[in-house]
PDB file of C-alpha atoms and ligand atoms in Angstrom:
ATOM      1  CA  MET A   1      10.047  -2.105  -9.005  1.00  0.00           C
ATOM      2  CA  ILE A   2       7.469  -5.489  -9.451  1.00  0.00           C
ATOM      3  CA  ASN A   3       6.876  -7.949 -12.124  1.00  0.00           C
ATOM      4  CA  PHE A   4       4.462 -10.946 -12.403  1.00  0.00           C
ATOM      5  CA  GLN A   5       4.293 -13.578 -14.483  1.00  0.00           C
ATOM      6  CA  GLU A   6       1.410 -15.952 -15.264  1.00  0.00           C
ATOM      7  CA  VAL A   7       0.723 -15.684 -11.433  1.00  0.00           C
ATOM      8  CA  THR A   8      -2.857 -17.688 -10.475  1.00  0.00           C
ATOM      9  CA  LYS A   9      -3.707 -17.350  -6.818  1.00  0.00           C
ATOM     10  CA  HIS A  10      -6.605 -19.517  -5.284  1.00  0.00           C
ATOM     11  CA  TYR A  11      -8.682 -19.744  -2.371  1.00  0.00           C
ATOM     12  CA  HIS A  12     -10.287 -24.118  -2.137  1.00  0.00           C
ATOM     13  CA  ASN A  13     -12.086 -23.804  -5.074  1.00  0.00           C
ATOM     14  CA  HIS A  14     -12.279 -20.196  -5.891  1.00  0.00           C
ATOM     15  CA  THR A  15      -9.579 -18.979  -8.797  1.00  0.00           C
ATOM     16  CA  ALA A  16      -8.577 -14.998  -7.160  1.00  0.00           C
ATOM     17  CA  LEU A  17      -6.347 -14.372 -10.056  1.00  0.00           C
ATOM     18  CA  ARG A  18      -5.695 -16.069 -13.262  1.00  0.00           C
ATOM     19  CA  LYS A  19      -1.958 -16.179 -15.179  1.00  0.00           C
ATOM     20  CA  ILE A  20      -2.045 -12.463 -13.926  1.00  0.00           C
ATOM     21  CA  THR A  21       1.135 -10.792 -15.766  1.00  0.00           C
ATOM     22  CA  PHE A  22       2.413  -7.216 -16.008  1.00  0.00           C
ATOM     23  CA  SER A  23       5.009  -4.281 -14.079  1.00  0.00           C
ATOM     24  CA  ILE A  24       5.649  -1.580 -12.606  1.00  0.00           C
ATOM     25  CA  GLU A  25       8.818   0.184 -12.930  1.00  0.00           C
ATOM     26  CA  LYS A  26      10.789   2.000  -9.791  1.00  0.00           C
ATOM     27  CA  GLY A  27       9.402   5.377  -9.392  1.00  0.00           C
ATOM     28  CA  GLU A  28       6.134   4.707 -10.970  1.00  0.00           C
ATOM     29  CA  MET A  29       2.882   6.044  -9.297  1.00  0.00           C
ATOM     30  CA  ALA A  30      -0.327   2.725 -10.878  1.00  0.00           C
ATOM     31  CA  PHE A  31      -3.353   2.640 -10.046  1.00  0.00           C
ATOM     32  CA  VAL A  32      -5.384  -1.387  -9.735  1.00  0.00           C
ATOM     33  CA  THR A  33      -8.754  -1.574 -10.677  1.00  0.00           C
ATOM     34  CA  GLY A  34     -11.837  -3.663 -11.376  1.00  0.00           C
ATOM     35  CA  LEU A  35     -14.937  -4.518  -9.489  1.00  0.00           C
ATOM     36  CA  SER A  36     -15.494  -5.277  -5.995  1.00  0.00           C
ATOM     37  CA  GLY A  37     -13.909  -9.171  -5.751  1.00  0.00           C
ATOM     38  CA  SER A  38     -12.027  -8.777  -9.274  1.00  0.00           C
ATOM     39  CA  GLY A  39      -9.672  -9.724  -7.035  1.00  0.00           C
ATOM     40  CA  LYS A  40      -7.515  -6.441  -6.102  1.00  0.00           C
ATOM     41  CA  THR A  41      -7.018  -7.217  -2.611  1.00  0.00           C
ATOM     42  CA  THR A  42      -5.666 -10.125  -3.796  1.00  0.00           C
ATOM     43  CA  LEU A  43      -2.363  -8.830  -5.655  1.00  0.00           C
ATOM     44  CA  LEU A  44      -1.482  -6.779  -3.571  1.00  0.00           C
ATOM     45  CA  LYS A  45      -1.422  -9.257  -0.809  1.00  0.00           C
ATOM     46  CA  LEU A  46       0.840 -11.587  -3.112  1.00  0.00           C
ATOM     47  CA  ILE A  47       2.500  -8.892  -3.488  1.00  0.00           C
ATOM     48  CA  TYR A  48       3.911  -8.085   0.268  1.00  0.00           C
ATOM     49  CA  LEU A  49       3.483 -11.797   1.030  1.00  0.00           C
ATOM     50  CA  ALA A  50       0.666 -12.251   2.678  1.00  0.00           C
ATOM     51  CA  GLU A  51      -0.588 -14.717   0.956  1.00  0.00           C
ATOM     52  CA  ARG A  52       1.703 -16.865  -1.564  1.00  0.00           C
ATOM     53  CA  PRO A  53       1.100 -17.408  -5.254  1.00  0.00           C
ATOM     54  CA  ASP A  54       0.139 -21.015  -6.856  1.00  0.00           C
ATOM     55  CA  GLU A  55       1.200 -20.613  -9.920  1.00  0.00           C
ATOM     56  CA  GLY A  56       3.668 -17.765 -11.743  1.00  0.00           C
ATOM     57  CA  THR A  57       6.768 -15.728 -11.150  1.00  0.00           C
ATOM     58  CA  ILE A  58       6.029 -12.462  -8.773  1.00  0.00           C
ATOM     59  CA  THR A  59       9.223 -10.456  -8.325  1.00  0.00           C
ATOM     60  CA  VAL A  60       9.528  -7.866  -5.588  1.00  0.00           C
ATOM     61  CA  ALA A  61      12.285  -4.785  -5.451  1.00  0.00           C
ATOM     62  CA  GLY A  62      14.757  -7.973  -7.468  1.00  0.00           C
ATOM     63  CA  TRP A  63      13.955 -10.538  -5.103  1.00  0.00           C
ATOM     64  CA  GLU A  64      12.434 -13.444  -6.643  1.00  0.00           C
ATOM     65  CA  ILE A  65       9.318 -14.271  -3.860  1.00  0.00           C
ATOM     66  CA  ASN A  66       8.501 -17.505  -4.945  1.00  0.00           C
ATOM     67  CA  LYS A  67      11.545 -18.560  -3.387  1.00  0.00           C
ATOM     68  CA  LEU A  68      12.421 -16.310  -0.077  1.00  0.00           C
ATOM     69  CA  ARG A  69      12.857 -17.964   3.394  1.00  0.00           C
ATOM     70  CA  GLY A  70      13.143 -17.263   6.876  1.00  0.00           C
ATOM     71  CA  LYS A  71      14.939 -14.506   7.372  1.00  0.00           C
ATOM     72  CA  SER A  72      14.999 -12.658   3.712  1.00  0.00           C
ATOM     73  CA  ILE A  73      10.828 -12.253   4.393  1.00  0.00           C
ATOM     74  CA  PRO A  74      11.194  -9.987   7.423  1.00  0.00           C
ATOM     75  CA  ILE A  75      13.788  -7.781   4.669  1.00  0.00           C
ATOM     76  CA  LEU A  76      11.583  -8.075   1.403  1.00  0.00           C
ATOM     77  CA  ARG A  77       8.444  -6.209   4.161  1.00  0.00           C
ATOM     78  CA  ARG A  78      11.077  -3.753   5.040  1.00  0.00           C
ATOM     79  CA  SER A  79      10.823  -2.790   1.374  1.00  0.00           C
ATOM     80  CA  VAL A  80       7.549  -2.584   0.980  1.00  0.00           C
ATOM     81  CA  GLY A  81       4.676  -0.250   2.788  1.00  0.00           C
ATOM     82  CA  VAL A  82       1.333  -1.135   3.381  1.00  0.00           C
ATOM     83  CA  VAL A  83      -1.467   1.505   4.164  1.00  0.00           C
ATOM     84  CA  PHE A  84      -4.305  -1.000   4.931  1.00  0.00           C
ATOM     85  CA  GLN A  85      -8.024  -0.921   3.621  1.00  0.00           C
ATOM     86  CA  ASP A  86      -9.331  -0.152   7.392  1.00  0.00           C
ATOM     87  CA  PHE A  87      -6.058   1.324   7.918  1.00  0.00           C
ATOM     88  CA  ARG A  88      -5.706  -0.935  11.305  1.00  0.00           C
ATOM     89  CA  LEU A  89      -4.808   2.053  14.177  1.00  0.00           C
ATOM     90  CA  LEU A  90      -3.695   1.036  17.216  1.00  0.00           C
ATOM     91  CA  ASN A  91      -6.426   3.232  19.049  1.00  0.00           C
ATOM     92  CA  ASN A  92      -4.643   2.788  22.535  1.00  0.00           C
ATOM     93  CA  ARG A  93      -1.919   4.745  21.369  1.00  0.00           C
ATOM     94  CA  ASN A  94      -1.658   8.637  19.865  1.00  0.00           C
ATOM     95  CA  VAL A  95      -0.886   8.792  16.858  1.00  0.00           C
ATOM     96  CA  TYR A  96       2.644   9.770  17.204  1.00  0.00           C
ATOM     97  CA  ASP A  97       3.392   6.434  18.822  1.00  0.00           C
ATOM     98  CA  ASN A  98       1.095   4.883  15.556  1.00  0.00           C
ATOM     99  CA  VAL A  99       3.352   6.175  13.274  1.00  0.00           C
ATOM    100  CA  ALA A 100       6.879   5.539  15.063  1.00  0.00           C
ATOM    101  CA  LEU A 101       5.736   1.640  15.833  1.00  0.00           C
ATOM    102  CA  ALA A 102       7.649  -0.271  13.175  1.00  0.00           C
ATOM    103  CA  LEU A 103      10.874   2.533  13.862  1.00  0.00           C
ATOM    104  CA  ARG A 104      10.809   0.999  17.341  1.00  0.00           C
ATOM    105  CA  ILE A 105      10.754  -2.561  16.898  1.00  0.00           C
ATOM    106  CA  ARG A 106      13.536  -2.390  14.850  1.00  0.00           C
ATOM    107  CA  GLY A 107      15.655  -0.554  17.809  1.00  0.00           C
ATOM    108  CA  MET A 108      15.595   2.724  16.081  1.00  0.00           C
ATOM    109  CA  LYS A 109      17.283   5.576  18.419  1.00  0.00           C
ATOM    110  CA  ASP A 110      15.092   8.109  19.845  1.00  0.00           C
ATOM    111  CA  ARG A 111      16.598  11.032  18.433  1.00  0.00           C
ATOM    112  CA  GLU A 112      16.753   9.801  14.816  1.00  0.00           C
ATOM    113  CA  LEU A 113      13.077   8.162  14.943  1.00  0.00           C
ATOM    114  CA  LYS A 114      12.036  11.425  16.459  1.00  0.00           C
ATOM    115  CA  SER A 115      12.682  13.146  13.023  1.00  0.00           C
ATOM    116  CA  ARG A 116      11.902  10.489  11.361  1.00  0.00           C
ATOM    117  CA  VAL A 117       8.100  11.145  12.489  1.00  0.00           C
ATOM    118  CA  PHE A 118       7.565  14.654  12.449  1.00  0.00           C
ATOM    119  CA  ASP A 119       9.239  14.622   8.631  1.00  0.00           C
ATOM    120  CA  SER A 120       6.617  11.419   8.492  1.00  0.00           C
ATOM    121  CA  LEU A 121       3.665  13.761   9.635  1.00  0.00           C
ATOM    122  CA  LYS A 122       4.743  16.923   7.893  1.00  0.00           C
ATOM    123  CA  ILE A 123       4.064  15.067   4.208  1.00  0.00           C
ATOM    124  CA  VAL A 124       0.498  14.018   5.547  1.00  0.00           C
ATOM    125  CA  ASN A 125      -0.200  17.835   6.569  1.00  0.00           C
ATOM    126  CA  LEU A 126      -0.747  16.025  10.269  1.00  0.00           C
ATOM    127  CA  ARG A 127       1.930  17.247  12.130  1.00  0.00           C
ATOM    128  CA  HIS A 128      -0.161  19.269  14.631  1.00  0.00           C
ATOM    129  CA  ARG A 129      -2.168  16.141  15.383  1.00  0.00           C
ATOM    130  CA  ALA A 130       0.699  13.755  17.210  1.00  0.00           C
ATOM    131  CA  ASP A 131      -1.413  13.948  20.399  1.00  0.00           C
ATOM    132  CA  SER A 132      -3.859  13.242  19.478  1.00  0.00           C
ATOM    133  CA  TYR A 133      -5.399   9.356  19.519  1.00  0.00           C
ATOM    134  CA  PRO A 134      -6.710   8.500  16.594  1.00  0.00           C
ATOM    135  CA  ASP A 135     -10.427   8.066  17.760  1.00  0.00           C
ATOM    136  CA  ALA A 136     -10.206  11.792  18.153  1.00  0.00           C
ATOM    137  CA  LEU A 137      -9.238  11.903  14.041  1.00  0.00           C
ATOM    138  CA  SER A 138     -11.835  12.379  11.160  1.00  0.00           C
ATOM    139  CA  GLY A 139     -11.598   9.204   7.840  1.00  0.00           C
ATOM    140  CA  GLY A 140      -9.485  11.108   6.386  1.00  0.00           C
ATOM    141  CA  GLU A 141      -7.213  12.425   8.842  1.00  0.00           C
ATOM    142  CA  GLN A 142      -6.813   8.746   9.831  1.00  0.00           C
ATOM    143  CA  GLN A 143      -6.745   7.629   6.766  1.00  0.00           C
ATOM    144  CA  ARG A 144      -3.299  10.248   6.243  1.00  0.00           C
ATOM    145  CA  ILE A 145      -2.038   8.718  10.043  1.00  0.00           C
ATOM    146  CA  ALA A 146      -1.562   5.013   8.231  1.00  0.00           C
ATOM    147  CA  ILE A 147       0.051   6.837   5.132  1.00  0.00           C
ATOM    148  CA  ALA A 148       2.478   8.384   7.280  1.00  0.00           C
ATOM    149  CA  ARG A 149       2.890   5.359   9.607  1.00  0.00           C
ATOM    150  CA  ALA A 150       3.294   3.728   5.714  1.00  0.00           C
ATOM    151  CA  ILE A 151       6.163   6.263   4.660  1.00  0.00           C
ATOM    152  CA  VAL A 152       8.168   6.483   7.739  1.00  0.00           C
ATOM    153  CA  SER A 153      10.345   3.949   7.651  1.00  0.00           C
ATOM    154  CA  GLU A 154      11.166   5.201   3.864  1.00  0.00           C
ATOM    155  CA  PRO A 155      10.536   1.825   2.074  1.00  0.00           C
ATOM    156  CA  ALA A 156      11.270   1.717  -1.346  1.00  0.00           C
ATOM    157  CA  ILE A 157       7.387   0.154  -2.419  1.00  0.00           C
ATOM    158  CA  ILE A 158       3.560   1.457  -1.444  1.00  0.00           C
ATOM    159  CA  LEU A 159       1.371  -0.119  -2.065  1.00  0.00           C
ATOM    160  CA  ALA A 160      -2.834   1.517  -0.277  1.00  0.00           C
ATOM    161  CA  ASP A 161      -5.934  -0.670  -0.935  1.00  0.00           C
ATOM    162  CA  GLU A 162      -8.772   0.641  -1.077  1.00  0.00           C
ATOM    163  CA  PRO A 163      -6.951   4.349   0.635  1.00  0.00           C
ATOM    164  CA  THR A 164      -9.616   6.505  -0.362  1.00  0.00           C
ATOM    165  CA  GLY A 165     -12.887   3.878   0.822  1.00  0.00           C
ATOM    166  CA  ASN A 166     -13.949   5.369   3.586  1.00  0.00           C
ATOM    167  CA  VAL A 167     -13.755   9.067   2.683  1.00  0.00           C
ATOM    168  CA  ASP A 168     -15.230  12.630   1.003  1.00  0.00           C
ATOM    169  CA  PRO A 169     -14.185  13.168  -2.412  1.00  0.00           C
ATOM    170  CA  ASP A 170     -12.418  16.750  -1.235  1.00  0.00           C
ATOM    171  CA  THR A 171     -10.035  14.602   1.151  1.00  0.00           C
ATOM    172  CA  SER A 172      -9.859  11.834  -1.448  1.00  0.00           C
ATOM    173  CA  ALA A 173      -8.552  15.048  -3.507  1.00  0.00           C
ATOM    174  CA  GLY A 174      -5.803  16.045  -0.907  1.00  0.00           C
ATOM    175  CA  ILE A 175      -4.842  11.572  -0.349  1.00  0.00           C
ATOM    176  CA  ILE A 176      -4.110  11.385  -3.965  1.00  0.00           C
ATOM    177  CA  ARG A 177      -1.635  14.676  -3.736  1.00  0.00           C
ATOM    178  CA  THR A 178      -0.157  13.552  -1.304  1.00  0.00           C
ATOM    179  CA  PHE A 179       0.737   9.950  -2.503  1.00  0.00           C
ATOM    180  CA  LYS A 180       1.472  11.877  -6.154  1.00  0.00           C
ATOM    181  CA  ASP A 181       4.595  13.442  -3.198  1.00  0.00           C
ATOM    182  CA  ILE A 182       5.537  10.892  -1.564  1.00  0.00           C
ATOM    183  CA  ASN A 183       6.157   9.019  -5.162  1.00  0.00           C
ATOM    184  CA  THR A 184       8.124  13.342  -6.301  1.00  0.00           C
ATOM    185  CA  ARG A 185      10.289  11.564  -3.394  1.00  0.00           C
ATOM    186  CA  GLY A 186      11.167   8.856  -5.491  1.00  0.00           C
ATOM    187  CA  ALA A 187       8.956   5.970  -3.862  1.00  0.00           C
ATOM    188  CA  THR A 188       7.507   3.072  -5.928  1.00  0.00           C
ATOM    189  CA  ILE A 189       2.975   3.285  -5.330  1.00  0.00           C
ATOM    190  CA  LEU A 190       1.046   1.314  -5.971  1.00  0.00           C
ATOM    191  CA  ILE A 191      -2.662   1.831  -5.250  1.00  0.00           C
ATOM    192  CA  ALA A 192      -5.735  -0.588  -5.861  1.00  0.00           C
ATOM    193  CA  THR A 193      -8.824   0.931  -6.363  1.00  0.00           C
ATOM    194  CA  HIS A 194     -13.119   0.532  -7.556  1.00  0.00           C
ATOM    195  CA  ASN A 195     -12.959   4.412  -7.759  1.00  0.00           C
ATOM    196  CA  ARG A 196     -12.746   5.480 -10.885  1.00  0.00           C
ATOM    197  CA  GLU A 197     -12.657   9.347  -9.800  1.00  0.00           C
ATOM    198  CA  LEU A 198      -9.700   8.576  -8.008  1.00  0.00           C
ATOM    199  CA  PHE A 199      -7.295   7.839 -11.033  1.00  0.00           C
ATOM    200  CA  ARG A 200      -9.310  10.383 -13.093  1.00  0.00           C
ATOM    201  CA  ASN A 201      -6.517  13.250 -15.090  1.00  0.00           C
ATOM    202  CA  THR A 202      -4.317  11.993 -13.437  1.00  0.00           C
ATOM    203  CA  GLY A 203      -1.790  10.500 -16.552  1.00  0.00           C
ATOM    204  CA  ARG A 204      -1.161   7.623 -14.311  1.00  0.00           C
ATOM    205  CA  ARG A 205      -1.053   3.850 -15.784  1.00  0.00           C
ATOM    206  CA  VAL A 206      -4.533   1.547 -14.327  1.00  0.00           C
ATOM    207  CA  LEU A 207      -4.337  -1.680 -14.481  1.00  0.00           C
ATOM    208  CA  LYS A 208      -7.883  -3.389 -14.954  1.00  0.00           C
ATOM    209  CA  LEU A 209      -8.970  -6.966 -13.493  1.00  0.00           C
ATOM    210  CA  ASP A 210     -12.554  -8.508 -13.960  1.00  0.00           C
ATOM    211  CA  LYS A 211     -13.532 -11.542 -11.762  1.00  0.00           C
ATOM    212  CA  GLY A 212     -10.203 -12.149 -11.435  1.00  0.00           C
ATOM    213  CA  ASN A 213      -8.251 -11.948 -15.074  1.00  0.00           C
ATOM    214  CA  PHE A 214      -6.341  -8.800 -16.354  1.00  0.00           C
ATOM    215  CA  VAL A 215      -8.537  -7.435 -19.064  1.00  0.00           C
ATOM    216  CA  GLY A 216      -6.027  -4.434 -20.222  1.00  0.00           C
ATOM    217  CA  GLU A 217      -4.292  -1.786 -19.204  1.00  0.00           C
ATOM    218  CA  GLU A 218      -4.857   2.614 -20.014  1.00  0.00           C
ATOM    219  CA  THR A 219      -3.113   5.760 -19.322  1.00  0.00           C
ATOM    220  CA  VAL A 220      -5.546   8.288 -18.000  1.00  0.00           C
TER     221      VAL A 220
HETATM  222  N1  ADP B 301      -9.087 -15.430   2.194  1.00  0.00           N
HETATM  223  C1  ADP B 301     -10.121 -15.726   1.344  1.00  0.00           C
HETATM  224  N2  ADP B 301     -10.761 -16.802   1.478  1.00  0.00           N
HETATM  225  C2  ADP B 301     -11.360 -17.235   0.520  1.00  0.00           C
HETATM  226  N3  ADP B 301     -11.627 -16.187  -1.099  1.00  0.00           N
HETATM  227  C3  ADP B 301     -11.109 -15.313  -0.393  1.00  0.00           C
HETATM  228  C4  ADP B 301     -10.153 -14.954   0.341  1.00  0.00           C
HETATM  229  N4  ADP B 301      -9.561 -13.876   0.496  1.00  0.00           N
HETATM  230  C5  ADP B 301     -10.674 -12.980  -1.357  1.00  0.00           C
HETATM  231  N5  ADP B 301     -11.313 -13.799  -1.598  1.00  0.00           N
HETATM  232  C6  ADP B 301     -12.677 -14.043  -2.553  1.00  0.00           C
HETATM  233  O1  ADP B 301     -11.307 -13.526  -4.072  1.00  0.00           O
HETATM  234  C7  ADP B 301     -11.843 -12.855  -4.723  1.00  0.00           C
HETATM  235  C8  ADP B 301     -10.797 -11.580  -4.764  1.00  0.00           C
HETATM  236  O2  ADP B 301     -10.802 -10.876  -4.053  1.00  0.00           O
HETATM  237  P1  ADP B 301     -10.933  -9.776  -3.170  1.00  0.00           P
HETATM  238  O3  ADP B 301      -9.156  -9.594  -4.077  1.00  0.00           O
HETATM  239  O4  ADP B 301     -10.772  -9.446  -1.980  1.00  0.00           O
HETATM  240  O5  ADP B 301     -11.121  -8.513  -4.261  1.00  0.00           O
HETATM  241  P2  ADP B 301     -11.175  -6.994  -4.425  1.00  0.00           P
HETATM  242  O6  ADP B 301      -9.821  -6.679  -3.722  1.00  0.00           O
HETATM  243  O7  ADP B 301     -11.133  -7.359  -5.955  1.00  0.00           O
HETATM  244  O8  ADP B 301     -12.680  -6.670  -3.519  1.00  0.00           O
HETATM  245  C9  ADP B 301     -13.273 -12.232  -4.237  1.00  0.00           C
HETATM  246  O9  ADP B 301     -14.477 -14.117  -5.053  1.00  0.00           O
HETATM  247  C10 ADP B 301     -13.145 -13.249  -3.004  1.00  0.00           C
HETATM  248  O10 ADP B 301     -15.063 -13.619  -2.413  1.00  0.00           O
HETATM  249 MG1   MG B 302     -10.022  -4.714  -2.289  1.00  0.00          MG
END
């Protein structure tokens, strides 16, 4: 579902990723870990086309993305839901509208849109918060809204960047349970985190980065 072959990414004269090769199979839920600055965020950005590789080949959902141009780019982006580290919720819109936005942009009719938004909010256990504004929610709740927004369009792939960066350990465990639940429904999930607690005892593959190098993987 996601394949990197010898991928290198430079920022000016800094090499953020060096000849990275790995694959994530359809239906997997896996982690990428490493200290701050090891290249985790860059790796996710290459998958959702926020950055382009300097060398190597990346395939996502059957698309060789180095070759994607023009109209194909939004089509690929629809296959990928992203949970950003800083949530990126709109504070002047309520929870319902935050989650609904991507579907509205696509012109989905109100009735289907409403059922999709409430389904997503149910999965993250926040249906009762539909009318709240993000400011009124805890960090963990905001994180779950960001997850609901990422899954509402039922993307094949979900990427999450430090999804528990701003929440306490109990909340983190709940968020990982939510991702497992979404994974059981069929989505392929890749989670970047520096926090080893997050994947301990999950039985999932963990890919390790160190200063831009792929330094191995384990199943924890
Ligand atoms: N836009 C950018 N411009 C220049 N350097 C960057 C940029 N983004 C990241 N870097 C550098 O690339 C390296 C990897 O960063 P990043 O992918 O954010 O790592 P991580 O998510 O593991 O902390 C770091 O040294 C960082 O400073
Ligand atoms: Mg990062």
